[in-house]
């Protein structure tokens, strides 16, 4: 009887520890189907895009909606200007430099800086919020809510179990996260893509929103 009780307590303890164990963050590899719009890429296939240019994903978005993209990128550490820009809700299928909601990450020495553009309006991300981002190993989720009268941007490192505005590195509605605030407008298109300048993207997956509208 005593052995049975001890065995039961052991099993109960093991189940309790298993229940408390943190969930694993699922890895991502490869890029969703895309078309090269312009560029000079040394590699452009389903596993990576490397170089300078623009791609447009095959999937289009419902204009009045919220979507996210999970991606991995590396900013070149030997070239002065290296950037990767995610573009949501662009009107022009060529994904020009100023169209839709554009979220750009740039290398600055050993650090990363960030900019959010809503068509012609530009806001700078607070550098203090980007301290944990490394140019050669960006692993992020960018979410855009293009609903209501104003677009909202949320950015997380892709190592969270719970994605919320409280765990975000950048939440555009927080006054201290970007400057100036995004304009009271939303984007008018349906195209989504990426613009690379001396950069590499090894994963890019368009996904549903994590934060409800």
Short mmCIF file of C-alpha atoms in Angstrom, two decimals:
data_model
loop_
_atom_site.label_atom_id
_atom_site.label_comp_id
_atom_site.label_asym_id
_atom_site.label_seq_id
_atom_site.Cartn_x
_atom_site.Cartn_y
_atom_site.Cartn_z
CA UNK A 1 0.00 0.00 0.00
CA UNK A 2 2.82 2.36 0.91
CA UNK A 3 4.56 1.67 -2.41
CA UNK A 4 1.31 2.37 -4.26
CA UNK A 5 0.93 5.74 -2.50
CA UNK A 6 4.54 6.71 -3.21
CA UNK A 7 4.17 5.72 -6.88
CA UNK A 8 0.95 7.74 -7.13
CA UNK A 9 2.63 10.80 -5.61
CA UNK A 10 5.55 10.44 -8.05
CA UNK A 11 3.21 10.29 -11.06
CA UNK A 12 1.22 13.26 -9.78
CA UNK A 13 4.40 15.27 -9.28
CA UNK A 14 5.64 14.43 -12.78
CA UNK A 15 2.34 15.48 -14.34
CA UNK A 16 2.39 18.73 -12.37
CA UNK A 17 5.90 19.55 -13.59
CA UNK A 18 4.92 18.73 -17.17
CA UNK A 19 1.95 21.05 -16.88
CA UNK A 20 4.21 23.87 -15.70
CA UNK A 21 6.82 23.39 -18.43
CA UNK A 22 6.97 26.29 -20.88
CA UNK A 23 5.52 25.66 -24.33
CA UNK A 24 8.00 25.51 -27.19
CA UNK A 25 7.93 28.19 -29.85
CA UNK A 26 7.48 26.43 -33.18
CA UNK A 27 10.29 27.13 -35.63
CA UNK A 28 9.67 28.41 -39.15
CA UNK A 29 11.58 27.73 -42.36
CA UNK A 30 11.14 28.73 -45.98
CA UNK A 31 9.16 31.47 -47.63
CA UNK A 32 5.54 31.55 -48.71
CA UNK A 33 4.99 31.61 -52.46
CA UNK A 34 6.19 34.89 -53.99
CA UNK A 35 7.08 36.69 -57.20
CA UNK A 36 10.23 38.74 -57.79
CA UNK A 37 9.15 42.27 -58.69
CA UNK A 38 12.57 43.85 -59.14
CA UNK A 39 16.04 43.16 -57.91
CA UNK A 40 19.45 41.63 -58.12
CA UNK A 41 19.30 38.52 -55.95
CA UNK A 42 22.15 36.03 -55.70
CA UNK A 43 19.57 33.59 -54.35
CA UNK A 44 15.79 33.65 -54.66
CA UNK A 45 13.97 30.39 -54.03
CA UNK A 46 11.68 28.79 -51.48
CA UNK A 47 14.44 28.58 -48.87
CA UNK A 48 15.95 32.10 -48.97
CA UNK A 49 16.13 35.45 -50.70
CA UNK A 50 19.53 37.13 -50.66
CA UNK A 51 20.55 40.48 -52.09
CA UNK A 52 18.73 43.65 -53.06
CA UNK A 53 15.24 43.92 -54.52
CA UNK A 54 11.52 43.50 -53.96
CA UNK A 55 9.29 40.45 -53.71
CA UNK A 56 5.49 40.26 -53.66
CA UNK A 57 3.77 37.35 -51.98
CA UNK A 58 1.17 35.41 -53.93
CA UNK A 59 -1.35 35.74 -51.14
CA UNK A 60 -3.32 38.97 -51.16
CA UNK A 61 -5.02 40.50 -48.16
CA UNK A 62 -8.57 41.61 -47.53
CA UNK A 63 -8.13 45.37 -47.28
CA UNK A 64 -10.17 45.85 -44.13
CA UNK A 65 -8.45 43.18 -42.03
CA UNK A 66 -5.59 42.32 -39.67
CA UNK A 67 -2.68 40.05 -40.58
CA UNK A 68 0.81 39.20 -39.39
CA UNK A 69 4.03 37.89 -40.88
CA UNK A 70 6.61 35.78 -39.08
CA UNK A 71 10.05 36.06 -40.63
CA UNK A 72 13.76 35.51 -40.15
CA UNK A 73 16.29 37.87 -41.67
CA UNK A 74 19.94 38.79 -41.55
CA UNK A 75 21.23 42.30 -42.17
CA UNK A 76 24.66 42.40 -43.80
CA UNK A 77 27.38 43.34 -41.32
CA UNK A 78 29.95 44.50 -43.86
CA UNK A 79 27.90 46.84 -46.03
CA UNK A 80 26.99 50.33 -44.81
CA UNK A 81 23.29 50.19 -45.76
CA UNK A 82 21.42 47.00 -45.03
CA UNK A 83 17.65 46.92 -44.53
CA UNK A 84 14.65 44.65 -44.73
CA UNK A 85 11.16 46.12 -45.06
CA UNK A 86 7.83 44.37 -44.65
CA UNK A 87 5.00 45.91 -46.67
CA UNK A 88 1.32 45.38 -45.90
CA UNK A 89 -1.79 46.54 -47.77
CA UNK A 90 0.03 48.15 -50.69
CA UNK A 91 -2.12 49.49 -53.54
CA UNK A 92 0.55 49.07 -56.23
CA UNK A 93 1.46 45.44 -57.04
CA UNK A 94 5.05 46.56 -57.67
CA UNK A 95 5.40 47.38 -53.94
CA UNK A 96 7.05 50.80 -54.37
CA UNK A 97 9.10 52.50 -51.66
CA UNK A 98 6.13 54.56 -50.41
CA UNK A 99 2.91 52.57 -50.44
CA UNK A 100 0.82 50.85 -47.78
CA UNK A 101 2.12 50.18 -44.28
CA UNK A 102 5.90 49.65 -44.35
CA UNK A 103 7.91 48.39 -41.39
CA UNK A 104 11.65 48.69 -41.94
CA UNK A 105 14.54 47.30 -39.92
CA UNK A 106 18.03 48.67 -40.59
CA UNK A 107 21.48 47.75 -39.36
CA UNK A 108 23.27 50.44 -37.34
CA UNK A 109 26.61 49.01 -36.31
CA UNK A 110 25.85 46.15 -33.93
CA UNK A 111 22.30 47.41 -33.38
CA UNK A 112 18.98 47.55 -35.20
CA UNK A 113 16.89 50.64 -35.84
CA UNK A 114 13.29 50.66 -37.00
CA UNK A 115 10.89 52.84 -38.97
CA UNK A 116 7.16 52.57 -39.65
CA UNK A 117 5.69 54.32 -42.68
CA UNK A 118 2.03 54.83 -43.43
CA UNK A 119 2.23 55.91 -47.07
CA UNK A 120 4.15 59.20 -46.89
CA UNK A 121 4.13 59.57 -43.08
CA UNK A 122 7.13 58.20 -41.19
CA UNK A 123 7.60 57.29 -37.51
CA UNK A 124 10.76 56.12 -35.75
CA UNK A 125 10.77 53.21 -33.32
CA UNK A 126 12.22 53.87 -29.89
CA UNK A 127 15.75 52.41 -29.93
CA UNK A 128 15.40 51.39 -26.29
CA UNK A 129 12.67 48.95 -27.35
CA UNK A 130 14.96 47.29 -29.91
CA UNK A 131 17.89 46.52 -27.59
CA UNK A 132 17.37 42.76 -27.85
CA UNK A 133 17.33 42.70 -31.66
CA UNK A 134 20.52 41.60 -33.42
CA UNK A 135 21.20 42.52 -37.07
CA UNK A 136 22.40 39.08 -38.13
CA UNK A 137 19.56 37.13 -36.53
CA UNK A 138 16.25 38.94 -36.74
CA UNK A 139 13.44 36.55 -35.81
CA UNK A 140 10.26 38.60 -35.60
CA UNK A 141 6.52 38.76 -35.95
CA UNK A 142 5.06 41.93 -37.42
CA UNK A 143 1.31 42.40 -37.19
CA UNK A 144 -0.73 45.11 -38.86
CA UNK A 145 -4.33 45.92 -38.01
CA UNK A 146 -5.69 47.80 -41.00
CA UNK A 147 -9.15 48.36 -39.54
CA UNK A 148 -11.21 51.23 -38.25
CA UNK A 149 -9.87 54.63 -39.18
CA UNK A 150 -6.24 54.04 -38.17
CA UNK A 151 -3.66 51.34 -38.90
CA UNK A 152 -1.92 49.79 -35.90
CA UNK A 153 1.42 47.96 -35.87
CA UNK A 154 2.59 45.40 -33.29
CA UNK A 155 6.06 43.81 -33.29
CA UNK A 156 7.32 40.89 -31.22
CA UNK A 157 10.45 38.81 -31.10
CA UNK A 158 9.34 35.36 -32.17
CA UNK A 159 10.20 33.74 -28.85
CA UNK A 160 7.01 34.47 -26.98
CA UNK A 161 4.44 31.96 -25.83
CA UNK A 162 1.83 34.65 -25.35
CA UNK A 163 1.61 37.39 -27.98
CA UNK A 164 -0.21 40.43 -26.65
CA UNK A 165 0.24 44.18 -26.64
CA UNK A 166 1.77 43.81 -23.16
CA UNK A 167 4.55 41.52 -24.45
CA UNK A 168 5.22 43.46 -27.66
CA UNK A 169 8.52 45.21 -28.28
CA UNK A 170 6.68 47.82 -30.34
CA UNK A 171 3.00 48.70 -30.10
CA UNK A 172 2.26 51.75 -32.21
CA UNK A 173 -0.51 52.91 -29.89
CA UNK A 174 1.98 53.28 -27.02
CA UNK A 175 3.21 56.86 -27.01
CA UNK A 176 6.74 55.89 -26.01
CA UNK A 177 7.22 53.16 -28.61
CA UNK A 178 7.26 55.32 -31.76
CA UNK A 179 7.58 59.00 -32.59
CA UNK A 180 5.58 60.69 -33.94
CA UNK A 181 2.33 58.74 -33.66
CA UNK A 182 0.99 57.09 -36.80
CA UNK A 183 -1.52 59.21 -38.73
CA UNK A 184 -5.25 58.58 -38.39
CA UNK A 185 -5.45 56.73 -41.68
CA UNK A 186 -5.25 53.17 -42.89
CA UNK A 187 -3.78 51.70 -46.06
CA UNK A 188 -5.96 51.12 -49.10
CA UNK A 189 -4.46 48.11 -50.87
CA UNK A 190 -4.28 44.33 -50.72
CA UNK A 191 -0.69 43.45 -51.63
CA UNK A 192 1.96 42.23 -49.21
CA UNK A 193 5.68 41.97 -49.89
CA UNK A 194 9.22 42.59 -48.72
CA UNK A 195 11.92 45.01 -49.83
CA UNK A 196 15.52 43.91 -49.24
CA UNK A 197 18.67 45.98 -49.43
CA UNK A 198 21.84 43.95 -48.93
CA UNK A 199 19.94 41.51 -46.72
CA UNK A 200 18.88 37.88 -46.48
CA UNK A 201 15.47 36.47 -45.60
CA UNK A 202 15.40 32.76 -44.76
CA UNK A 203 11.79 32.47 -43.60
CA UNK A 204 8.59 34.42 -44.21
CA UNK A 205 5.12 33.14 -43.35
CA UNK A 206 1.92 35.18 -43.62
CA UNK A 207 -0.27 34.30 -40.65
CA UNK A 208 -3.45 35.28 -38.88
CA UNK A 209 -3.48 38.04 -36.31
CA UNK A 210 -2.56 37.26 -32.71
CA UNK A 211 -4.30 40.21 -31.08
CA UNK A 212 -8.02 40.58 -31.64
CA UNK A 213 -9.38 43.85 -33.03
#
